[in-house]
Short mmCIF file of C-alpha atoms in Angstrom, two decimals:
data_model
loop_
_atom_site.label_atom_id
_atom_site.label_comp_id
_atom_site.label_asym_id
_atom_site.label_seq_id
_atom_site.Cartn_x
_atom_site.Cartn_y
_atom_site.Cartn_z
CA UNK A 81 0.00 0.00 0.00
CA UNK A 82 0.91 3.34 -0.58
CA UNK A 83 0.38 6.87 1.11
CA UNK A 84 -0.56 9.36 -1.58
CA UNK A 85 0.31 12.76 -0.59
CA UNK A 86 -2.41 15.49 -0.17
CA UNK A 87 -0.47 18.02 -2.54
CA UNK A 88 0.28 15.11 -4.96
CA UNK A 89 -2.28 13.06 -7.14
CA UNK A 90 -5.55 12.90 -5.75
CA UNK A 91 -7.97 9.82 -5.40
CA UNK A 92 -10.12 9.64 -8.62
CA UNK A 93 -13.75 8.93 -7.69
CA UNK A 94 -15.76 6.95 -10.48
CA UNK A 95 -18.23 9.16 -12.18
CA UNK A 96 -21.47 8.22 -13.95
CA UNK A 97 -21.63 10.00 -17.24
CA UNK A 98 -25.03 11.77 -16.49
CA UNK A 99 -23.45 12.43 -13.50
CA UNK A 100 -20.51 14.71 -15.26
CA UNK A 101 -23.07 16.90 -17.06
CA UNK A 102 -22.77 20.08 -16.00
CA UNK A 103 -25.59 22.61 -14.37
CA UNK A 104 -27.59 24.05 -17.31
CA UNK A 105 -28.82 27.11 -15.70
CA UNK A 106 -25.79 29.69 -15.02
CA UNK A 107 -26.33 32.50 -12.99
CA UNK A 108 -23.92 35.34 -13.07
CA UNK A 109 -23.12 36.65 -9.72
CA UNK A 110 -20.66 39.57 -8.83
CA UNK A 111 -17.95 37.92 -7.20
CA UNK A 112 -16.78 41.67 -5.45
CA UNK A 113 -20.61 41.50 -3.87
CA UNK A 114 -20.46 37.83 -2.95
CA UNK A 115 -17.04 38.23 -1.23
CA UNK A 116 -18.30 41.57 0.80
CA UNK A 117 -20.58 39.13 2.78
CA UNK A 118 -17.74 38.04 4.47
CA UNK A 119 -17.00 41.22 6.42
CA UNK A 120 -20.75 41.61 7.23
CA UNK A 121 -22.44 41.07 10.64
CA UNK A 122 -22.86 37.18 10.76
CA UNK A 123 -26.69 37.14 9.48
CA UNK A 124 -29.90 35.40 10.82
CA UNK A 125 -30.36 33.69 7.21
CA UNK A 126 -30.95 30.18 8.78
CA UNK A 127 -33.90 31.33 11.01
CA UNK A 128 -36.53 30.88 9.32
CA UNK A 129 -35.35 27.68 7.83
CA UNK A 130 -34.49 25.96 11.55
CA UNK A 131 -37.98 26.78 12.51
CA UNK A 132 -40.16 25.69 9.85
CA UNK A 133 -38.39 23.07 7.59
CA UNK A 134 -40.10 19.84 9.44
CA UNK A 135 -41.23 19.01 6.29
CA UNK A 136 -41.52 14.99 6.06
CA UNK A 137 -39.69 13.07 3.31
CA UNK A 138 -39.70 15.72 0.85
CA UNK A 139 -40.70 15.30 -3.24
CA UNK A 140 -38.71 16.81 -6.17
CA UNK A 141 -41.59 19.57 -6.08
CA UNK A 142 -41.01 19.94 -2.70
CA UNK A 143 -37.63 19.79 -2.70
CA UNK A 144 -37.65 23.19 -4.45
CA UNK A 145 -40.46 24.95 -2.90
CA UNK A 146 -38.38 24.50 0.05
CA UNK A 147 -34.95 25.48 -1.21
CA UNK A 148 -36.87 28.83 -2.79
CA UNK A 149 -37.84 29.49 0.55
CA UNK A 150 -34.28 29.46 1.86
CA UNK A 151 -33.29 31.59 -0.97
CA UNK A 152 -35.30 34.54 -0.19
CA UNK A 153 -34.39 34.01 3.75
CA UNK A 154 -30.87 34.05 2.34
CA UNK A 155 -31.29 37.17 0.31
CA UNK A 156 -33.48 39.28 2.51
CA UNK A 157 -30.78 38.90 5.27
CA UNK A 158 -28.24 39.82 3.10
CA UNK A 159 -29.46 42.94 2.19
CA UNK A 160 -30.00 43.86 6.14
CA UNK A 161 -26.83 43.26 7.07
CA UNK A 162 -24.13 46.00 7.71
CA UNK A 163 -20.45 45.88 7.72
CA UNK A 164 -19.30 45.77 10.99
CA UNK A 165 -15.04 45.97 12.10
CA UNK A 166 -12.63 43.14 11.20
CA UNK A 167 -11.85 42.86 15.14
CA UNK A 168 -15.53 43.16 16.06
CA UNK A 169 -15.53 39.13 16.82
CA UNK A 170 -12.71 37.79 18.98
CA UNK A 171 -11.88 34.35 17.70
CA UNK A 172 -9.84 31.30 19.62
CA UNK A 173 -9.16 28.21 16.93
CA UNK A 174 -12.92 26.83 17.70
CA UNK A 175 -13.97 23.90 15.48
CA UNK A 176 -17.43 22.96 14.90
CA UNK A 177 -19.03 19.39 14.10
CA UNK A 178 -21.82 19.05 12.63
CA UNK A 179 -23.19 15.77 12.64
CA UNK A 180 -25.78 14.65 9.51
CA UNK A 181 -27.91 12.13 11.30
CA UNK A 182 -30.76 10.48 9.28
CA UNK A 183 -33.15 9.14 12.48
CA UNK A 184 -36.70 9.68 10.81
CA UNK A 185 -36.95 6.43 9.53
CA UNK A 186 -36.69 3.59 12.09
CA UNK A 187 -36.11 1.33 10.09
CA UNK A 188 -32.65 2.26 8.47
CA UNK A 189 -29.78 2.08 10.06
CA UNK A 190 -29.14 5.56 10.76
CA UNK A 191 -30.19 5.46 14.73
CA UNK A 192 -27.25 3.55 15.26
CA UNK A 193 -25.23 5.20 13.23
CA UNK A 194 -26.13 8.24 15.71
CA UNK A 195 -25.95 6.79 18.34
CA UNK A 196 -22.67 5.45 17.77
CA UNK A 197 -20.89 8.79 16.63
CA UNK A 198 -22.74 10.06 20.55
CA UNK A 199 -21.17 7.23 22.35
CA UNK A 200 -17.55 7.23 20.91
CA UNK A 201 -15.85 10.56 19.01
CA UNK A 202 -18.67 13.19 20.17
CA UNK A 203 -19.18 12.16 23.56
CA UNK A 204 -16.20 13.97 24.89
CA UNK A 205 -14.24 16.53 22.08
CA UNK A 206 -11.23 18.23 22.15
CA UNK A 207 -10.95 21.61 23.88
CA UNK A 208 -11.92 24.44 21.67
CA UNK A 209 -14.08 21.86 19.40
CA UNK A 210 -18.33 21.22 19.59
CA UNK A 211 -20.17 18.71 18.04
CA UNK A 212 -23.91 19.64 16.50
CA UNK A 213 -26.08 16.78 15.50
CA UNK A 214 -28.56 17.88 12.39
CA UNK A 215 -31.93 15.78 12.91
CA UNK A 216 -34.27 15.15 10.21
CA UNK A 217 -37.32 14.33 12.57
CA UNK A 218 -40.17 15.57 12.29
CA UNK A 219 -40.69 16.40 16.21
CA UNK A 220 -39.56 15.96 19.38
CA UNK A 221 -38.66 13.49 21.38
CA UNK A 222 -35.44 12.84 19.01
CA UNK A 223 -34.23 9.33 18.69
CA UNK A 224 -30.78 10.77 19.91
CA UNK A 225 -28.81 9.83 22.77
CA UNK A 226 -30.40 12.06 26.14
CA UNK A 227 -26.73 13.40 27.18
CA UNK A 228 -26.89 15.51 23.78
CA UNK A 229 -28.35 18.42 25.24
CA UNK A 230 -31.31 20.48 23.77
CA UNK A 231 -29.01 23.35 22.24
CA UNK A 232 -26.97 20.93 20.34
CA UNK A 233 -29.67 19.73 18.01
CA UNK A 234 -30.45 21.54 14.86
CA UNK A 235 -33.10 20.74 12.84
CA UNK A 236 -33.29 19.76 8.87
CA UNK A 237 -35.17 18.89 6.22
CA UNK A 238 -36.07 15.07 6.22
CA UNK A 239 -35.07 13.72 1.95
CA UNK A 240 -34.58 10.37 0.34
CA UNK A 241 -30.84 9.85 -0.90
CA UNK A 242 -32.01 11.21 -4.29
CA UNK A 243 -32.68 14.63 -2.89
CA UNK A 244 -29.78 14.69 -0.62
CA UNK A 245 -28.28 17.84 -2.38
CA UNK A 246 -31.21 19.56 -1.22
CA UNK A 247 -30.60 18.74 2.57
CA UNK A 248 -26.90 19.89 1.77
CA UNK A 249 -28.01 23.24 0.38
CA UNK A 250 -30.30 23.85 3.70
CA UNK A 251 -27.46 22.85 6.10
CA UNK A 252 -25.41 24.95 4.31
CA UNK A 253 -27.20 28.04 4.71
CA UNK A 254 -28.48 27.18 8.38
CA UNK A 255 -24.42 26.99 8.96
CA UNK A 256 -24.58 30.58 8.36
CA UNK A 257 -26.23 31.79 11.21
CA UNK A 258 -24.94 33.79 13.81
CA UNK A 259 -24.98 31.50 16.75
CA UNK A 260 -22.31 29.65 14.89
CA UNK A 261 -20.61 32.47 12.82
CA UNK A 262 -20.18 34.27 15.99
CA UNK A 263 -18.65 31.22 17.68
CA UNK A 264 -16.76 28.96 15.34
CA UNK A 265 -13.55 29.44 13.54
CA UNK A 266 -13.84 26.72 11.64
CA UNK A 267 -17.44 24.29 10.36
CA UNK A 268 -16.83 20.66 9.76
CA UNK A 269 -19.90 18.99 8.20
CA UNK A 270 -19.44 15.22 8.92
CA UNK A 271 -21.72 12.20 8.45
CA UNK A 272 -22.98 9.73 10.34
CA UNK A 273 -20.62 7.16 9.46
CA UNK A 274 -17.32 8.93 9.58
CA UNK A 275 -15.06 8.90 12.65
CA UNK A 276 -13.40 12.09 13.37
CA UNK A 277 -10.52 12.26 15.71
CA UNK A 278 -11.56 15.84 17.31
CA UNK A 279 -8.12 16.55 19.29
CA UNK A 280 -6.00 16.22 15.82
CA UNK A 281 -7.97 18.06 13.52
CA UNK A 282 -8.14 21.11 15.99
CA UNK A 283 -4.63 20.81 16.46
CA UNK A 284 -3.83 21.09 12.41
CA UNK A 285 -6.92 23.39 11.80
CA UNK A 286 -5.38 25.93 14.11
CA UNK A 287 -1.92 26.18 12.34
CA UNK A 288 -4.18 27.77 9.18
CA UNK A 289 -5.93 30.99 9.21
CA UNK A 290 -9.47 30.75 9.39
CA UNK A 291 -9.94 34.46 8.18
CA UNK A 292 -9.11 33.05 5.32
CA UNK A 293 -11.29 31.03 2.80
CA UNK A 294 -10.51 27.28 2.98
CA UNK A 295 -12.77 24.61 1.82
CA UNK A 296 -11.21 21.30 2.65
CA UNK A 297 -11.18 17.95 3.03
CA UNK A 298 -10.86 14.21 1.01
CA UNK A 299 -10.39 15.46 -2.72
CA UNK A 300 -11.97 13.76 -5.16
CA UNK A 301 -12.37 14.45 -8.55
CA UNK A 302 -15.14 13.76 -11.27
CA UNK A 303 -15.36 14.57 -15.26
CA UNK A 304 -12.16 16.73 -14.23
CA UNK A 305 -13.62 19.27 -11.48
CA UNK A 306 -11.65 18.52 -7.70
CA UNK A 307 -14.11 18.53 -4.99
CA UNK A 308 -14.31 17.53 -1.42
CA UNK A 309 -15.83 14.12 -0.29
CA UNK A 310 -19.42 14.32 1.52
CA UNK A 311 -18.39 12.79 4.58
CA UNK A 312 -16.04 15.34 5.98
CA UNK A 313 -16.11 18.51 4.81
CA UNK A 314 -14.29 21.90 6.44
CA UNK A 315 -15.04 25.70 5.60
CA UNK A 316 -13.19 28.50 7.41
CA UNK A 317 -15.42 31.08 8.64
CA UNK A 318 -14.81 33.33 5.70
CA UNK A 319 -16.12 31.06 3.54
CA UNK A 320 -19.17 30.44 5.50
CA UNK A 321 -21.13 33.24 4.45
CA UNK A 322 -19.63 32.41 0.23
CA UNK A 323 -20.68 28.60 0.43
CA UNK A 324 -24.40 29.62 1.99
CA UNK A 325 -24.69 32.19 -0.95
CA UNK A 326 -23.81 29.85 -2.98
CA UNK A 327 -25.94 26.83 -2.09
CA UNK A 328 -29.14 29.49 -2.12
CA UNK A 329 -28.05 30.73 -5.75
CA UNK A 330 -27.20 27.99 -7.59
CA UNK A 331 -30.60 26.91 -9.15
CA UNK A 332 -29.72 23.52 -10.40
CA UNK A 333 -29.32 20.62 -8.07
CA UNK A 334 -31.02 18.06 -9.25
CA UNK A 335 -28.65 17.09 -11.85
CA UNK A 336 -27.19 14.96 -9.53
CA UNK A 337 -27.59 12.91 -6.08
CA UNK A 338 -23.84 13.49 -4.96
CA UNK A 339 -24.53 16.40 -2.44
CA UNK A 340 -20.57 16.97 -2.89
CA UNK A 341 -20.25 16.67 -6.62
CA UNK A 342 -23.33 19.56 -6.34
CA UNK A 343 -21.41 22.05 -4.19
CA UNK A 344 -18.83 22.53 -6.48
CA UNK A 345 -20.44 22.16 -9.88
CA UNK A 346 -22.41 25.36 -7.97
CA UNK A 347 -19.34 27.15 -7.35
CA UNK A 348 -17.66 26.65 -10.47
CA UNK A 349 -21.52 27.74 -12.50
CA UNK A 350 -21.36 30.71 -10.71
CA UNK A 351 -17.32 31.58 -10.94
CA UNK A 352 -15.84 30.95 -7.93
CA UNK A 353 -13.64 27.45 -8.30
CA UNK A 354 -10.66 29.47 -8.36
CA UNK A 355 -11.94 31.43 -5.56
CA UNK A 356 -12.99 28.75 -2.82
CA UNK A 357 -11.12 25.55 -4.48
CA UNK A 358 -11.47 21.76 -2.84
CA UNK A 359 -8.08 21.81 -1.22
CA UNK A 360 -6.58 18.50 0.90
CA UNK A 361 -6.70 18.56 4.87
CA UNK A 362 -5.20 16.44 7.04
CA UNK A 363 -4.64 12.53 7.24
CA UNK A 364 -7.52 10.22 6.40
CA UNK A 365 -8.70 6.93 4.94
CA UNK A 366 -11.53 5.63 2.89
CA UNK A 367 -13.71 3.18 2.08
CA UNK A 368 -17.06 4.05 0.42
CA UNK A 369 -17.99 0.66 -0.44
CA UNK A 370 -21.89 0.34 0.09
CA UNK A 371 -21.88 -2.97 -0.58
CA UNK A 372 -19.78 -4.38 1.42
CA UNK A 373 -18.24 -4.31 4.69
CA UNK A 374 -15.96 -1.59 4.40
CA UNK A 375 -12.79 -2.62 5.10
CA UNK A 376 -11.90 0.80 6.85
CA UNK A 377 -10.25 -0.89 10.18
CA UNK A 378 -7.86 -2.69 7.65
CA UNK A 379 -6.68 0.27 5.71
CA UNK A 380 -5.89 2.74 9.16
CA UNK A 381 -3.87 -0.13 10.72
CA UNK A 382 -1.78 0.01 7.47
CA UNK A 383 -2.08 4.07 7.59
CA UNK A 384 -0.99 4.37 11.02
CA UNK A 385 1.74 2.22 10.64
CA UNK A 386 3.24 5.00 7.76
CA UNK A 387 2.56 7.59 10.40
CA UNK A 388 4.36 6.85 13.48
CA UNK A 389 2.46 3.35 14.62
CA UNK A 390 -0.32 5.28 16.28
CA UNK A 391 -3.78 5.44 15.17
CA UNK A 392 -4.55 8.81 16.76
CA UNK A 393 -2.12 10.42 14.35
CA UNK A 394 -5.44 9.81 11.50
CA UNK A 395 -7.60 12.75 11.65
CA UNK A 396 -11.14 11.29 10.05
CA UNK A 397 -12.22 8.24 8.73
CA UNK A 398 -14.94 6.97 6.29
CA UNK A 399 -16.97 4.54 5.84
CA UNK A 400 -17.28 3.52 9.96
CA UNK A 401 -20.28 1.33 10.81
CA UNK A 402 -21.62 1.50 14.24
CA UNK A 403 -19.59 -1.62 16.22
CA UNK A 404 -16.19 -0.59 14.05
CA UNK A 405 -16.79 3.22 15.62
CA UNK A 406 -16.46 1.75 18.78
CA UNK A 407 -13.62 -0.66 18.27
CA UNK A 408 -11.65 1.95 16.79
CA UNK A 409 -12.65 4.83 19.40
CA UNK A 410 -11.16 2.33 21.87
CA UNK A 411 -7.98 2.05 19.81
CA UNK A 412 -7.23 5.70 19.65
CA UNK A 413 -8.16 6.33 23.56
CA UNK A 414 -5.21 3.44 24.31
CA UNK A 415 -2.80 4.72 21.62
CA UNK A 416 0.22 6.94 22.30
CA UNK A 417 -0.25 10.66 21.51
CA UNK A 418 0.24 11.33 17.83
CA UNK A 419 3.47 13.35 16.77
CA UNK A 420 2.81 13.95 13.33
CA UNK A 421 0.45 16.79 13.58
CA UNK A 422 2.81 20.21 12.09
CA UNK A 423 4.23 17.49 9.63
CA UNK A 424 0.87 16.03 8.82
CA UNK A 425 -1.09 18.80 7.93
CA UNK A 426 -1.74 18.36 4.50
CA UNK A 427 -0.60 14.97 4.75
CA UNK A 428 -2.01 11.59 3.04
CA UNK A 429 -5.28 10.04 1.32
CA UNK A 430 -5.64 6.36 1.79
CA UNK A 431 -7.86 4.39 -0.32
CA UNK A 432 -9.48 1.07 -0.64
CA UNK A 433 -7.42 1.12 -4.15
CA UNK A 434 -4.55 1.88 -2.36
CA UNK A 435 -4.95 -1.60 -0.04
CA UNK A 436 -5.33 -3.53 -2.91
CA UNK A 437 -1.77 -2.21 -4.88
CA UNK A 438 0.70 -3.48 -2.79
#
């Protein structure tokens, strides 16, 4: 097996060829106005969205009734907002985790799934880190774990894995809102089945400048545009307010179900690729295989061993099912402290190709 380096070749994911068409609706946007939302008071877009988008499994139809609605939030806060001083905010490193939990249906897996990310990575984080679970039920009581308290739970829009762009576009903008703007250096959106080692990715995210606009994560590429991999993605807080203009502009996401292959077919439609590119973070391994069971333990055994013998030196891992979360949590809270973190920063992609090319 072989480490691939971050800044080197990147893991090529396998594309559909409908998927590769791009959006067919371009909408010009004034990248000077889009970038001045940066320096503006952090806005209130996601309020109306967090209160009222209990909206059941949602339709295509739906779908964009819903997303219109969180486009003229979006812009109507926009166009309150002021300009307020660079130093207004005082900022300390803060990294924010937002769990995607899928718990409306009992009969999927995805209670497990939360309640294993609860009972093993989340349950205690790093210092200067908080975890966020999204829910997709329709009310309360929450088939969540009753330590997670009340203030941690946001809600969002309940979709089928067709329309799972859509739920993308509304976390997106809810991201924006100024309980987390005002708190969070840094917004990881994570899913349900991906392991996140809290204390190492705080460690490397503070040795970059979150005043400045990173989008980061596993890069991926399909029909030739990079982008980050769905289950762990990271935005500075400058690019919060960009991405959440961009998710409520970009008019065409239903061109594909690959919530990550969405985001930045929308930012490259609208100009901005070179502006907020998919750039590698960190050291992580993957296997996506739906299939199968992913052979995820396998592949960070090998990993760790190329990065000092410990597995807390990986920073997030994907695909994790429930009872391998746990296994591994106990790994990392009886391995040695990871001394790879300065070196590691933008360090190595493993793959399930990489496993089999030894």
């Amino acid at each position: 097996m072989f480490l691939r380096s971050m800044m080197g070749v990147m893991a090529v994911a396998s594309c559909f060829a409908a998927s590769v068409l791009l959006c067919v609706v371009v909408r010009a946007v004034n990248v000077t106005s889009v970038l001045s939302i940066r320096t503006a008071s952090r806005t209130h877009a996601a309020g109306a969205v967090t209160s009222n988008s209990s909206v059941g499994t949602v339709s295509g139809q739906t779908a964009l009734v819903l997303s219109e609605l969180v486009i003229s939030s979006l812009s109507q806060s926009m166009d309150a907002v002021g300009a307020v001083p660079s130093n207004a905010t005082r900022y300390d490193g803060t990294v924010c985790f937002f769990v995607r939990t899928s718990i409306a249906d009992e009969h999927s897996d995805g209670r497990a799934k939360a309640r294993a990310v609860a009972e093993t990575w989340a349950l205690a984080p790093a210092e200067r880190s908080r975890v966020y679970f999204f829910v997709d039920e329709d009310t309360e009581p929450y088939h969540l774990p009753s330590a997670i308290p009340a203030d941690r739970i946001i809600k969002t829009v309940n979709v089928d894995y067709k329309h799972l762009p859509q739920r993308t576009r509304v976390e997106l903008v809810i991201s924006n809102s100024r309980e987390f703007t005002e708190s969070c250096d840094w917004f990881a959106l994570v899913d349900d089945d991906t392991y996140v080692n809290t204390a190492s990715v705080v460690k490397k995210a503070g040795q970059l400048d979150a005043s400045q606009l990173h989008y980061m994560g596993f890069v991926r590429s399909c029909g030739g545009d990079k982008f980050v991999h769905g289950p762990f993605k990271l935005f500075s807080y400058e690019a919060v307010p960009l991405i959440a203009e961009v998710s409520a502009k970009c008019d065409d996401w239903s061109s594909t179900s690959w919530d990550d292959v969405g985001v930045a077919r929308c930012l490259k439609d609208l100009g901005l690729s070179l502006t907020l590119p998919a750039k590698s973070f960190g050291d992580a391994v993957e296997d996506n295989d739906r299939k199968h069971h992913p052979k995820t333990m396998e592949l960070a055994a090998q990993a760790s061993a190329k990065l000092g013998g410990s597995v807390s030196c990986l920073d997030y891992l994907h695909k994790m099912l429930p009872d391998d979360m746990r296994q591994f949590h106990r790994l990392v809270q009886q391995s040695p402290e990871c001394h790879q973190h300065t070196a590691s920063l933008l360090g190595a992609e493993v793959t399930i190709d990489d496993l089999y090319s030894q």
